[in-house]
CSV table of C-alpha atoms and ligand atoms in Angstrom, one decimal:
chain,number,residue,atom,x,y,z
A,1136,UNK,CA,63.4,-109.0,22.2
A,1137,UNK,CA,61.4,-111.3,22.7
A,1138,UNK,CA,61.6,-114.2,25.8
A,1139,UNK,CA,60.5,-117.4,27.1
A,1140,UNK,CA,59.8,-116.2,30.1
A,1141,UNK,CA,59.2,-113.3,32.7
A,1142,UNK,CA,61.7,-114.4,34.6
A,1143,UNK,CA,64.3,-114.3,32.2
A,1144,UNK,CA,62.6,-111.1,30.8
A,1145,UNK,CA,63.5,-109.5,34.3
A,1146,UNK,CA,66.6,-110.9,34.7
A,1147,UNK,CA,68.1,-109.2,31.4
A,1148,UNK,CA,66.4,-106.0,32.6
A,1149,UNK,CA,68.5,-106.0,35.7
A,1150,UNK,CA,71.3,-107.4,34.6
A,1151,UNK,CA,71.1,-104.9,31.0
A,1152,UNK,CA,70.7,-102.0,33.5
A,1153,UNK,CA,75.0,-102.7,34.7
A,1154,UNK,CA,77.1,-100.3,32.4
A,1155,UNK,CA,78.8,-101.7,29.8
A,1156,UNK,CA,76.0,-104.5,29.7
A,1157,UNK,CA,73.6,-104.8,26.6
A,1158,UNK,CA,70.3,-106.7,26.5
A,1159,UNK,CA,72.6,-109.6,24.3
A,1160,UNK,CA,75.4,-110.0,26.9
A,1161,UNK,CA,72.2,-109.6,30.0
A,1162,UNK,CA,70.5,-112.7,28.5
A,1163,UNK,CA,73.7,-114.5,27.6
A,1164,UNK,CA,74.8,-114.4,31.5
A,1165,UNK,CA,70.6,-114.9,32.5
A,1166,UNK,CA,71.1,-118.1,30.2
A,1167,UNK,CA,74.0,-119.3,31.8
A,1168,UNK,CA,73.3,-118.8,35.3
A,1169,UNK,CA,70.3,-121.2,34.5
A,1170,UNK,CA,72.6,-123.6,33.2
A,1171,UNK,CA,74.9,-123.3,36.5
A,1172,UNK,CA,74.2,-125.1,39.7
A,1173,UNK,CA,71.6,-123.4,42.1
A,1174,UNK,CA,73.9,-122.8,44.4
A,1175,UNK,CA,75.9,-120.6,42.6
A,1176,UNK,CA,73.5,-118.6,41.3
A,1177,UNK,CA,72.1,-118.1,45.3
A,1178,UNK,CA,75.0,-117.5,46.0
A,1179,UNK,CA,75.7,-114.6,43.9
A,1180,UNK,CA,72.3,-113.3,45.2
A,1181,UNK,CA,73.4,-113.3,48.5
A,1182,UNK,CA,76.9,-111.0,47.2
A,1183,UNK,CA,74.8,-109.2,45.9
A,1184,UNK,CA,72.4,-108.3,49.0
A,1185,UNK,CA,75.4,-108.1,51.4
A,1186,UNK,CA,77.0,-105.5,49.3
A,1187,UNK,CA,74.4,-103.2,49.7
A,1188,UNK,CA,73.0,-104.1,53.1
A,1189,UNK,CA,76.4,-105.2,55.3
A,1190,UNK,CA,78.8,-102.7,53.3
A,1191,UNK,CA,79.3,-99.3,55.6
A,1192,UNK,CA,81.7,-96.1,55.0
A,1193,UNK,CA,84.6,-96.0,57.0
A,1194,UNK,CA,83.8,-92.9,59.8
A,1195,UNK,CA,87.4,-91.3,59.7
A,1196,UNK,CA,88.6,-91.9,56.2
A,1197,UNK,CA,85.5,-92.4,54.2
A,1198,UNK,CA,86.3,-95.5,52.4
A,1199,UNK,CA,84.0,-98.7,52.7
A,1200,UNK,CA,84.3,-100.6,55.4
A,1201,UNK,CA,82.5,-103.6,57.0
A,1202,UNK,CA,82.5,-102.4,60.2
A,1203,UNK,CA,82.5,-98.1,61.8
A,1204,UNK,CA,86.5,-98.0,61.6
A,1205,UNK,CA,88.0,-99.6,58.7
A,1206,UNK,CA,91.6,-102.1,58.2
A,1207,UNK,CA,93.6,-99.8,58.0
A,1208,UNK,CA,91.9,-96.8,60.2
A,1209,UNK,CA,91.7,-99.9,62.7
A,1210,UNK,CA,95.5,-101.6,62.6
A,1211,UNK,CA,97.9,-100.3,65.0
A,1212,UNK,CA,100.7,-101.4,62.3
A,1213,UNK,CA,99.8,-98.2,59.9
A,1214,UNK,CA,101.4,-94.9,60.3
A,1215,UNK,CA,99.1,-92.5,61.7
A,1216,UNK,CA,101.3,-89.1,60.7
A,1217,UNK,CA,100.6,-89.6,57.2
A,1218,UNK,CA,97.3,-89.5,55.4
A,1219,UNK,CA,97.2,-90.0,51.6
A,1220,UNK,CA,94.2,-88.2,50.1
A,1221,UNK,CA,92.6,-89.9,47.0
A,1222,UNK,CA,89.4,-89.5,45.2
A,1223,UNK,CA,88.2,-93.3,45.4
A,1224,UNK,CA,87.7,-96.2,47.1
A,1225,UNK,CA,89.5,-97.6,43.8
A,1226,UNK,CA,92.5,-95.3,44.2
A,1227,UNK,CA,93.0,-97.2,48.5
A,1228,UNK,CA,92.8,-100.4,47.0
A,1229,UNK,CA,95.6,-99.5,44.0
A,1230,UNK,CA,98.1,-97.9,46.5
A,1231,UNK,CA,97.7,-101.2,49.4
A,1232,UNK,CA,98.2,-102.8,46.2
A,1233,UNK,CA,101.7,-101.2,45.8
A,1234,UNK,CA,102.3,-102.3,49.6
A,1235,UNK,CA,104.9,-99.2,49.5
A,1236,UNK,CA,102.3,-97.3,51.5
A,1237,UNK,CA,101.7,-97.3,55.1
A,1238,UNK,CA,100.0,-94.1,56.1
A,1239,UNK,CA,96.5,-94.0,56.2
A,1240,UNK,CA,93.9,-92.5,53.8
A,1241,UNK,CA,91.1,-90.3,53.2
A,1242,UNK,CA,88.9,-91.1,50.2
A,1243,UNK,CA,87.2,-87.7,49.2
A,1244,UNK,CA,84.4,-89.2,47.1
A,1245,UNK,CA,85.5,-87.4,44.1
A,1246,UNK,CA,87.0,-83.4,43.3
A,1247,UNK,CA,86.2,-80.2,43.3
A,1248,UNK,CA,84.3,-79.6,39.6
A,1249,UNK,CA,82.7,-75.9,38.6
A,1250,UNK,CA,81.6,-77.6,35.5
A,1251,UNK,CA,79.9,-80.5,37.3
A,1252,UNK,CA,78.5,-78.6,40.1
A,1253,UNK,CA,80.4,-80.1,42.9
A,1254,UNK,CA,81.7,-77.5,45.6
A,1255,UNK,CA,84.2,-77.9,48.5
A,1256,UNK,CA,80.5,-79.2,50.6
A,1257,UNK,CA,79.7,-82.2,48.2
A,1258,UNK,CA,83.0,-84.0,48.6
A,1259,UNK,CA,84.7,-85.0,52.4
A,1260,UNK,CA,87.5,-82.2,52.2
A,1261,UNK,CA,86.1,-80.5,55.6
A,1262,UNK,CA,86.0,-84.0,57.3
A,1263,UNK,CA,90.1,-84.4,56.2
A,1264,UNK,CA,90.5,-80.6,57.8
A,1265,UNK,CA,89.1,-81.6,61.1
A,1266,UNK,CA,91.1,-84.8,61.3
A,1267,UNK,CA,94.2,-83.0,60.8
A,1268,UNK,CA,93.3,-80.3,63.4
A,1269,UNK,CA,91.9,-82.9,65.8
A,1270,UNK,CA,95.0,-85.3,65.5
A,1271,UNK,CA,97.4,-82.3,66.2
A,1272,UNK,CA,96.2,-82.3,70.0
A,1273,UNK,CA,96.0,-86.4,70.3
A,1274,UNK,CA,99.0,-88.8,70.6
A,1275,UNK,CA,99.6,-88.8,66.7
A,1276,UNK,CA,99.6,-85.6,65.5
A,1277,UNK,CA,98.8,-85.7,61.5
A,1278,UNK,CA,102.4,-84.4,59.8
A,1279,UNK,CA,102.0,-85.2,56.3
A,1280,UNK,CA,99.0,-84.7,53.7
A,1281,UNK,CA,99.8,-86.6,50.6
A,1282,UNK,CA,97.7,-86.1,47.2
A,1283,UNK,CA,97.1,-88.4,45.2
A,1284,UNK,CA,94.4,-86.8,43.1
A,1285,UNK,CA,94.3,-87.0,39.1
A,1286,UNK,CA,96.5,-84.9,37.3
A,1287,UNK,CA,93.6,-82.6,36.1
A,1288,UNK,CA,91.8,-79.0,36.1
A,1289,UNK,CA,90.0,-80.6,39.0
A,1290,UNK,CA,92.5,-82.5,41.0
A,1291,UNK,CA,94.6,-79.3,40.9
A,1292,UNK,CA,91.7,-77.1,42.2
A,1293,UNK,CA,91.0,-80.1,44.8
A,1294,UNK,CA,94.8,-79.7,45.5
A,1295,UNK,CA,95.1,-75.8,45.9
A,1296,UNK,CA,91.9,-76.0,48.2
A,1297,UNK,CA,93.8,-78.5,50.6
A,1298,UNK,CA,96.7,-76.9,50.8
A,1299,UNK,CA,95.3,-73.6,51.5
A,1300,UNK,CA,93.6,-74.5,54.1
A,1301,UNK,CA,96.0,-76.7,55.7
A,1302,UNK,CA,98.8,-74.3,55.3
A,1303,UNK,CA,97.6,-72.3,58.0
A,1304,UNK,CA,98.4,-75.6,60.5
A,1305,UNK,CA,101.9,-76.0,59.3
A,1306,UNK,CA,101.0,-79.5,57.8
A,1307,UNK,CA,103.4,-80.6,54.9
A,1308,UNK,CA,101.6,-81.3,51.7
A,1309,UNK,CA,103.5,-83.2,49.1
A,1310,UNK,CA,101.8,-84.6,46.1
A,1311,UNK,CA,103.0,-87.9,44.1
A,1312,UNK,CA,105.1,-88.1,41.9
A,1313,UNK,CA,104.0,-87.0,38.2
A,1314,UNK,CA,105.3,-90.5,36.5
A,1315,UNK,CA,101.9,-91.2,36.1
A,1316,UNK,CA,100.7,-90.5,32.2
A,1317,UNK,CA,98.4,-87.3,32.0
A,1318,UNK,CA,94.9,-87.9,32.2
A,1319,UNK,CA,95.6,-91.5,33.3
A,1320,UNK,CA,93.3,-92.8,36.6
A,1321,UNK,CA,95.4,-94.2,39.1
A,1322,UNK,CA,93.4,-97.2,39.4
A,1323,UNK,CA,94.9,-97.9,35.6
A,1324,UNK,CA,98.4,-97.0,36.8
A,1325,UNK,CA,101.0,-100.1,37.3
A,1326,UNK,CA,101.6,-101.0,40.4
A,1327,UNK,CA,105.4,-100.3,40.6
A,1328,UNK,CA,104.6,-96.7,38.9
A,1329,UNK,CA,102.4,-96.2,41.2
A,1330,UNK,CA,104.4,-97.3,44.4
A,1331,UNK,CA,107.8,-95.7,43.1
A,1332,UNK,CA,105.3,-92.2,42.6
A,1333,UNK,CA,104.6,-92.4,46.0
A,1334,UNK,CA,108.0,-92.7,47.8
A,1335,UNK,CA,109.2,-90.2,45.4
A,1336,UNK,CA,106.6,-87.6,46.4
A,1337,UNK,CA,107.2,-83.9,45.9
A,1338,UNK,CA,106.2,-81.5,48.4
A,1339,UNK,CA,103.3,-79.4,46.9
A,1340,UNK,CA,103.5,-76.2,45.3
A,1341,UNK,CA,100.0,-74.4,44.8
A,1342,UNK,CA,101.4,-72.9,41.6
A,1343,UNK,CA,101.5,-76.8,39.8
A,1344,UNK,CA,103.0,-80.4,40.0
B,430,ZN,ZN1,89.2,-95.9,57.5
């Protein structure tokens, strides 16, 4: 393709580089942030350089945060004997979304894959074991360990990995409930699907949901 200018050039570069974003739709949105006011287009700079610079992960459940603890690690409002493990930040901000939750999380950064490569070490699993076993001598002992993790080879090996090593501590496990379609992400769940999963939980059975 060819272009006017470097600029512009550069801009669809960057912009192509998003996924789902071809060179076409890069220099359609180049072209129209020329055609917007300054301002705005600064301003999306700006989001832009704060997101990466000023955005921090959470240092007891792992999701991002602006500041060390996050919201909800932080409120005093959130019950402290529950922690919901999911796989993403994605999955934190579908369950708040539900507002049928009121435990606290732990985002694991992803699951246990063989196929991929990724061991118990890559993803925060030890980190959720040692806030279990640490709570148990504090004020708010953890009681309950909620999965949330996709219904799939992967989630279930995450799953049997969690329990197994939670078992030992006498910390209830209970997974949501399976209304949610096979394969489906939980981000794509509805919300009340997704909320009516989660007070309908089912304690966790290594042999399967
Ligand atoms: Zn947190």
């Amino acid at each position: 393709m060819q272009y006017p200018s470097k600029h512009i050039e550069k801009a669809v570069e960057e912009i192509s580089k998003l996924p789902g974003i071809g060179k076409k739709t890069a220099l359609r949105l180049a072209l129209y942030l020329l055609r917007e006011e300054e301002e705005d287009t600064q301003a999306l700079a700006e989001a832009l350089v704060e997101l990466r610079t000023k955005t921090q992960y959470c240092r007891d459940c792992h999701n991002f945060s602006d500041a060390p603890l996050c919201g909800v690690c932080a409120s005093h409002r959130r019950d402290r004997s529950i922690i919901c493990v999911v796989e993403n930040p994605q999955d934190v901000i579908a369950i708040e979304n539900t507002a049928q939750y009121q435990g606290l999380y732990h985002v694991l950064g992803g699951v246990i894959s063989p196929i991929e490569g990724v061991g118990p070490a890559d993803i925060k699993l030890d980190s959720l074991i040692q806030r279990v076993i640490i709570s148990a001598a504090g004020e708010n002992p953890v009681k309950e360990i909620i999965l949330a993790l996709s219904p799939t080879m992967e989630g279930d090996t995450t799953a049997f990995y969690i329990t197994k090593k939670l078992g030992p501590h006498g910390t209830k496990v209970s997974s949501i409930a399976r209304g949610i379609p096979v394969g489906g992400e939980l981000e794509y769940t509805d919300e009340i699907t997704l909320g009516r999963s989660i007070i309908s939980r089912t304690t966790y059975n290594s042999n399967g949901y």
